[in-house]
Amino acid sequence: MLRRGSSRTKQSLAIRSWLALSPQISVILFSQHHSAASFAKSFGSRALVESDIDFTFLGVPFFHSMVAKSRAFKSDIYVFMDTETILLPDFVLALNYAHNLDDDWLLFASPRDVPNFPFYLDEDRKHWLKDGQRIRIQELQDTLGSSWQWSCCDSRMVIAWNNGVMPLHHGVLPPFLYGKGVYNHWLINEALSSGLRFVFDASWTISNIALGDSRRQSNRLVKSSNVSDIEKGSWEYDCNSHLAAVYGLSSLHGFNYSAVMKLVKCDGQYLLINATEDFLHTYAYKKKSLWKRHIPNCWRSKTTLACVVRTIKTWNETSGCSLKDGSVHTKTLKLSFSLESLLAITADENKTVVLTVAGYSYKDMLMSWVCRLRRLRITNFLVSSLDYETYQFSVMQGLPVFNDPSAPSNISFNDCHFGTECFQRVTKVKSRLVLKILKLGYNVLLSDVDVYWFKNPLPLLSSFGPATLAAQSDEYNQTRPINLPRRLNSGFYFAHSDAPTISAMGKVVRHAATSGLTEQPSFYDTLCGEWGSTRKGDNRCVEPGTNLTVHFLDRNLFPNGAYLGLWERKNVKSACKKQGCLVLHNNWISGRVKKLERQVISGLWDYDITTRMCLV
């Protein structure tokens, strides 16, 4: 994964070292950074950029999405590693050994921190140089051997597995944030516990040389005294810790990695050893079973035994990494951002944000809505959660979410659908939030999560200019004006941050506060007058006190849920695209379950509930 802000010199050297190992190696860089494509191009055709994976609003990719996407690339072996990690030829030799094993496998190798790496590759990527002179690999390793430090608790491991028949582990991979600790150790633990693959530690046979700052990559669920202050306060590490604590077998017990089989190389021979047994044995691996065998004469030399003993001694001195047993999952997850800072991060160049509001029973529809916006490359959205469960869910999904303190409490969101008292109370939260954001100087497109976006409507909506509120019409009769009384849909509208709009929205909020209905009638009665007294033509009205114009949007572009019977068409998506829809509202249907069913069956659904990933 190509990280933002990392030293491109280190990353370039690391990637060049990978490509130098074999012409059969291809590199996939997971990144959405605008410079990633040009960076990858400098390495030739064997380096590609993959941006079509799930990211957080800060640009951090999800590890489970990276793993899933990697399967789209045909390969015998998959390797995940940090972009500031140097690999030497012993990596390929170890992979060749693993590739010849008789069954599916997963190997890992802990990094070795190097404070100074004075070597570089020549232009042909064939030879390592130091001060302009060639240096042999063994000499390079010997030079580094006196200065590098083992980082067994570091999440910058090399993880590799063969493209075999068996999965890596039972169950699904949680939505871990890449580079934020835990996920490598969680994956190793789950693979070992599942018993579907042979798992072994190749730290002693792979020169995994880490050039970056090890403190950034420390593992929160690993017992280690070297944890940075930055990490302690990071919500991203807290999310990964929380997921590791509630998913899989890691939540039930800790795991001591000293029991894992070690791959070592002594006197040119690869040995699998168990460092925890009282007596030294070598092992052979065949069809999911390890069997001890007598040490052959060629391995009984003093140098071989000394090598093995030295490896065990090194392991004992550097071991001590194990997943904690603590109840990390009880910790409150919270973004370290205020609404003001989230607005500054997410708003586009026109200071416009897309706002949605959701409760927990609509969390899956929220994610489908988010996935659709991501597919359209729309990133300037904000989520307001109506309850803590939605807030925590959104944090773990990497969404820019905030918790509105004015939201009603003690509401059953399972029954909070149109027509209920709960629904009436919840809708009034939206207009208050929009007014608050407008006052902070940002334009707002309010969109309910049941509005499916076919294209980005912002260019058209923003073109109406200031002192204009553009809103969807709820009128379904094709022959009637679209601005008839109470046909303004408050689930999809665009508002400019200007004095007339802010003043008019203030009137709407005050009217809704005294109404026993939803906020929608308050919008129409306030802005268009009761019974439409300030209507202008068939698609507008003007609020006389502020001179704000309300423009009712073309229903062919912004159809509501009852217009033209679009939801009843055999192919909803095709019908809408043929008509030129920008969005389609999934309203005019009673009940949350029916609404969900209609959207999923229609194919206008972009989220996999099982894997917690956006659908491709």
XYZ file of C-alpha atoms in Angstrom, residues 196-539:
344
model
C -6.703 -25.132 7.268
C -3.141 -24.261 6.294
C 0.370 -24.941 7.483
C 1.537 -21.742 9.189
C 5.206 -21.073 9.902
C 7.556 -18.261 10.847
C 10.231 -17.475 8.238
C 11.795 -14.541 10.075
C 15.189 -16.283 10.162
C 15.268 -17.022 6.443
C 13.876 -13.762 5.027
C 15.713 -10.465 5.246
C 12.693 -8.245 5.880
C 14.468 -4.904 6.285
C 12.214 -2.103 7.537
C 13.302 1.412 6.611
C 10.402 3.297 8.186
C 9.649 4.364 11.746
C 8.714 1.244 13.709
C 6.775 3.243 16.288
C 4.106 4.106 13.740
C 3.463 0.461 13.036
C 3.367 -1.011 16.554
C 0.654 -3.503 17.273
C -1.879 -2.384 19.870
C -2.885 -5.919 20.804
C 0.672 -7.059 21.249
C 2.492 -6.873 24.552
C 5.227 -4.372 23.953
C 6.685 -1.521 25.964
C 7.514 0.501 22.859
C 4.161 2.108 22.031
C 4.200 5.643 20.720
C 2.112 8.451 22.134
C 0.577 8.956 18.697
C -0.625 5.385 18.624
C -2.129 5.552 22.117
C -4.451 8.319 21.025
C -5.372 6.984 17.608
C -8.980 5.998 16.931
C -7.724 3.932 13.993
C -5.680 1.658 16.271
C -8.627 1.512 18.669
C -10.873 0.318 15.820
C -8.494 -2.496 14.911
C -8.104 -3.485 18.555
C -11.849 -3.532 18.972
C -12.351 -5.721 15.904
C -9.638 -8.162 16.979
C -11.246 -8.449 20.395
C -14.738 -9.273 19.154
C -14.028 -11.305 16.008
C -12.531 -14.763 15.795
C -10.689 -16.789 18.400
C -8.447 -13.891 19.430
C -11.297 -12.718 21.627
C -11.291 -15.996 23.536
C -7.634 -16.436 24.384
C -4.190 -15.087 23.760
C -1.654 -16.795 21.582
C 2.054 -17.277 22.147
C 3.987 -17.244 18.895
C 6.867 -19.214 20.390
C 4.863 -22.349 19.594
C 4.820 -21.640 15.865
C 7.064 -23.714 13.640
C 10.225 -21.874 12.527
C 11.854 -22.124 9.135
C 15.633 -21.841 9.405
C 18.464 -22.374 6.975
C 21.639 -24.002 8.226
C 24.504 -25.294 6.071
C 22.420 -24.584 2.965
C 19.536 -26.768 4.173
C 16.059 -25.596 5.200
C 14.861 -26.940 8.537
C 11.474 -26.645 10.239
C 12.030 -26.642 13.975
C 9.997 -26.303 17.127
C 11.888 -24.038 19.496
C 9.756 -24.849 22.543
C 10.488 -28.571 22.852
C 13.088 -29.944 25.190
C 14.815 -31.847 22.425
C 15.759 -30.759 18.962
C 13.922 -32.373 16.107
C 13.568 -31.649 12.445
C 10.209 -31.912 10.774
C 8.785 -32.753 7.396
C 5.438 -31.370 6.288
C 3.020 -33.473 4.291
C -0.750 -33.212 3.885
C -1.577 -31.216 7.027
C 0.625 -33.316 9.295
C 4.020 -32.735 10.813
C 6.072 -35.808 11.549
C 9.368 -35.998 13.358
C 12.230 -37.765 11.735
C 15.758 -38.631 12.666
C 18.297 -35.980 11.844
C 20.202 -37.112 8.708
C 23.939 -37.506 8.986
C 24.567 -34.462 6.801
C 22.701 -32.321 9.345
C 24.525 -33.652 12.405
C 27.565 -31.512 11.884
C 28.604 -29.162 14.662
C 28.007 -26.156 12.452
C 24.451 -27.216 11.679
C 23.587 -27.873 15.310
C 25.291 -24.646 16.352
C 23.245 -22.776 13.771
C 19.994 -24.248 15.069
C 20.899 -23.608 18.704
C 21.844 -20.022 17.832
C 18.509 -19.536 16.127
C 16.608 -20.856 19.141
C 18.645 -18.614 21.436
C 17.893 -15.590 19.261
C 14.214 -16.454 19.268
C 14.111 -16.773 23.060
C 15.762 -13.386 23.412
C 13.364 -11.639 21.035
C 10.110 -13.481 21.750
C 7.375 -12.287 24.024
C 4.812 -11.122 21.517
C 1.329 -12.418 22.147
C -2.173 -11.139 21.700
C -3.605 -9.650 24.877
C -6.570 -11.212 26.605
C -8.024 -7.871 27.724
C -11.564 -6.769 26.971
C -10.504 -4.089 24.528
C -13.862 -4.290 22.812
C -15.528 -2.457 25.717
C -13.619 0.713 24.931
C -15.632 3.564 23.462
C -14.666 4.289 19.875
C -14.566 7.967 19.043
C -13.178 10.048 16.212
C -10.822 12.795 17.301
C -12.599 15.332 15.081
C -15.199 17.989 15.802
C -17.952 18.823 13.298
C -15.974 21.909 12.282
C -12.822 19.889 11.583
C -14.769 17.208 9.698
C -16.277 19.905 7.496
C -12.836 21.317 6.763
C -11.536 17.843 5.840
C -14.430 16.617 3.731
C -15.836 19.699 1.964
C -14.994 20.142 -1.715
C -13.324 23.191 -3.283
C -16.705 24.996 -3.346
C -17.180 24.449 0.404
C -20.009 22.011 -0.265
C -20.810 18.892 1.743
C -23.308 16.083 1.283
C -25.066 15.348 4.574
C -27.029 12.267 5.534
C -28.623 11.234 8.818
C -29.089 7.616 9.895
C -30.067 5.401 12.796
C -28.871 1.873 13.485
C -31.704 0.014 11.756
C -30.671 1.768 8.543
C -26.935 1.120 8.905
C -26.799 -1.266 5.926
C -28.696 1.158 3.703
C -26.316 3.866 4.911
C -23.351 1.791 3.757
C -24.947 1.055 0.392
C -25.450 4.802 -0.021
C -21.824 5.460 0.970
C -20.527 2.778 -1.391
C -22.486 4.301 -4.248
C -21.017 7.740 -3.584
C -17.545 6.252 -3.423
C -18.176 4.532 -6.762
C -19.042 7.946 -8.202
C -15.808 9.355 -6.670
C -17.808 11.603 -4.361
C -15.934 11.994 -1.083
C -17.332 15.240 0.363
C -20.016 13.566 2.480
C -20.755 13.601 6.210
C -22.796 11.199 8.340
C -24.803 12.289 11.362
C -25.582 9.371 13.658
C -28.812 9.282 15.621
C -27.498 6.834 18.219
C -24.231 5.525 19.603
C -24.548 2.188 17.803
C -24.635 3.930 14.428
C -21.767 6.166 15.472
C -19.565 3.226 16.481
C -20.492 1.279 13.341
C -19.628 4.288 11.176
C -16.286 4.806 12.910
C -15.320 1.194 12.214
C -16.373 1.669 8.579
C -14.061 4.674 8.295
C -16.842 7.202 7.721
C -16.654 10.916 8.603
C -19.312 10.686 11.285
C -20.412 12.921 14.128
C -22.937 12.400 16.887
C -25.600 15.085 17.061
C -26.270 15.967 20.730
C -29.706 17.329 19.803
C -30.889 13.984 18.410
C -33.832 12.464 20.333
C -32.977 9.692 22.769
C -34.808 6.532 23.858
C -36.160 5.853 20.384
C -36.777 2.392 18.995
C -35.128 2.623 15.596
C -36.416 -0.766 14.531
C -39.851 0.816 14.142
C -38.739 4.315 13.172
C -40.299 4.528 9.713
C -42.577 6.917 7.894
C -45.772 7.774 9.763
C -44.504 6.948 13.256
C -43.933 9.437 16.059
C -40.287 8.378 16.077
C -39.971 9.305 12.409
C -41.504 12.712 13.053
C -38.995 13.483 15.796
C -36.003 12.211 13.837
C -36.750 14.213 10.685
C -36.555 17.474 12.620
C -32.928 16.717 13.454
C -32.004 17.078 9.788
C -33.142 20.672 9.290
C -31.412 21.751 12.512
C -28.148 20.184 11.338
C -28.400 21.745 7.890
C -28.959 25.163 9.459
C -25.956 24.676 11.741
C -23.679 23.726 8.841
C -24.963 26.605 6.697
C -24.087 29.010 9.502
C -20.547 27.583 9.526
C -20.160 28.696 5.910
C -20.760 25.452 3.986
C -23.289 24.650 1.283
C -25.301 21.505 2.023
C -26.865 18.795 -0.108
C -29.109 16.869 2.277
C -29.737 13.338 1.014
C -31.542 10.563 2.841
C -29.834 7.168 2.660
C -32.744 5.765 0.629
C -31.862 8.038 -2.308
C -29.931 6.082 -4.938
C -27.480 8.155 -6.969
C -26.940 7.264 -10.628
C -24.730 10.283 -11.329
C -23.270 13.166 -9.369
C -26.054 15.789 -9.122
C -23.893 18.470 -7.484
C -22.842 20.290 -10.684
C -26.481 20.801 -11.654
C -27.725 21.606 -8.146
C -25.038 24.178 -7.440
C -25.774 25.902 -10.766
C -29.074 27.311 -9.459
C -27.075 29.990 -7.705
C -27.428 31.736 -4.340
C -30.734 32.476 -2.592
C -32.200 29.359 -4.219
C -33.135 26.133 -2.474
C -33.394 23.249 -4.969
C -35.592 20.431 -3.667
C -37.099 17.199 -4.930
C -40.820 17.160 -5.607
C -43.001 14.490 -4.022
C -45.742 14.923 -6.621
C -46.339 11.705 -8.582
C -49.225 12.734 -10.876
C -47.662 13.471 -14.254
C -50.308 16.032 -15.253
C -50.240 18.187 -12.124
C -47.804 20.989 -11.153
C -44.885 19.721 -9.110
C -45.060 22.579 -6.567
C -48.517 21.831 -5.213
C -49.089 22.073 -1.422
C -46.822 19.947 0.695
C -45.090 18.321 -2.269
C -41.644 19.527 -1.254
C -39.544 16.501 -0.267
C -37.248 17.347 2.635
C -35.224 14.160 2.086
C -33.289 15.598 -0.845
C -32.488 19.280 -1.286
C -29.562 21.624 -1.893
C -29.030 24.816 0.134
C -26.464 27.579 -0.340
C -24.731 29.140 2.625
C -26.048 32.665 2.166
C -28.096 35.094 4.255
C -31.507 34.512 2.613
C -31.185 30.710 2.825
C -29.938 30.748 6.431
C -32.758 33.076 7.476
C -35.401 30.984 5.697
C -34.031 27.707 7.126
C -34.238 29.272 10.582
C -37.949 29.825 10.003
C -38.366 26.199 8.930
C -36.638 24.915 12.070
C -38.758 27.127 14.343
C -41.958 26.065 12.591
C -41.051 22.362 12.843
C -40.274 22.702 16.555
C -43.919 23.590 17.272
C -45.453 21.122 14.818
C -46.790 17.693 15.634
C -45.929 16.506 12.146
C -42.663 15.701 10.385
C -40.414 18.518 9.208
C -41.580 18.110 5.599
C -44.859 20.090 5.948
C -42.899 22.796 7.769
C -40.649 23.224 4.739
C -43.559 23.776 2.378
C -45.785 25.845 4.664
C -42.884 28.124 5.624
C -41.228 28.552 2.225
C -44.255 28.352 -0.083
C -47.010 29.513 2.260
C -49.931 27.482 3.512
C -51.829 26.038 0.561
C -49.075 27.307 -1.723
C -49.862 31.014 -1.454
C -46.389 32.040 -2.740
C -46.214 29.607 -5.655
C -44.661 30.915 -8.877
C -45.552 28.943 -11.962
C -45.559 25.163 -11.856
C -42.126 24.521 -10.293
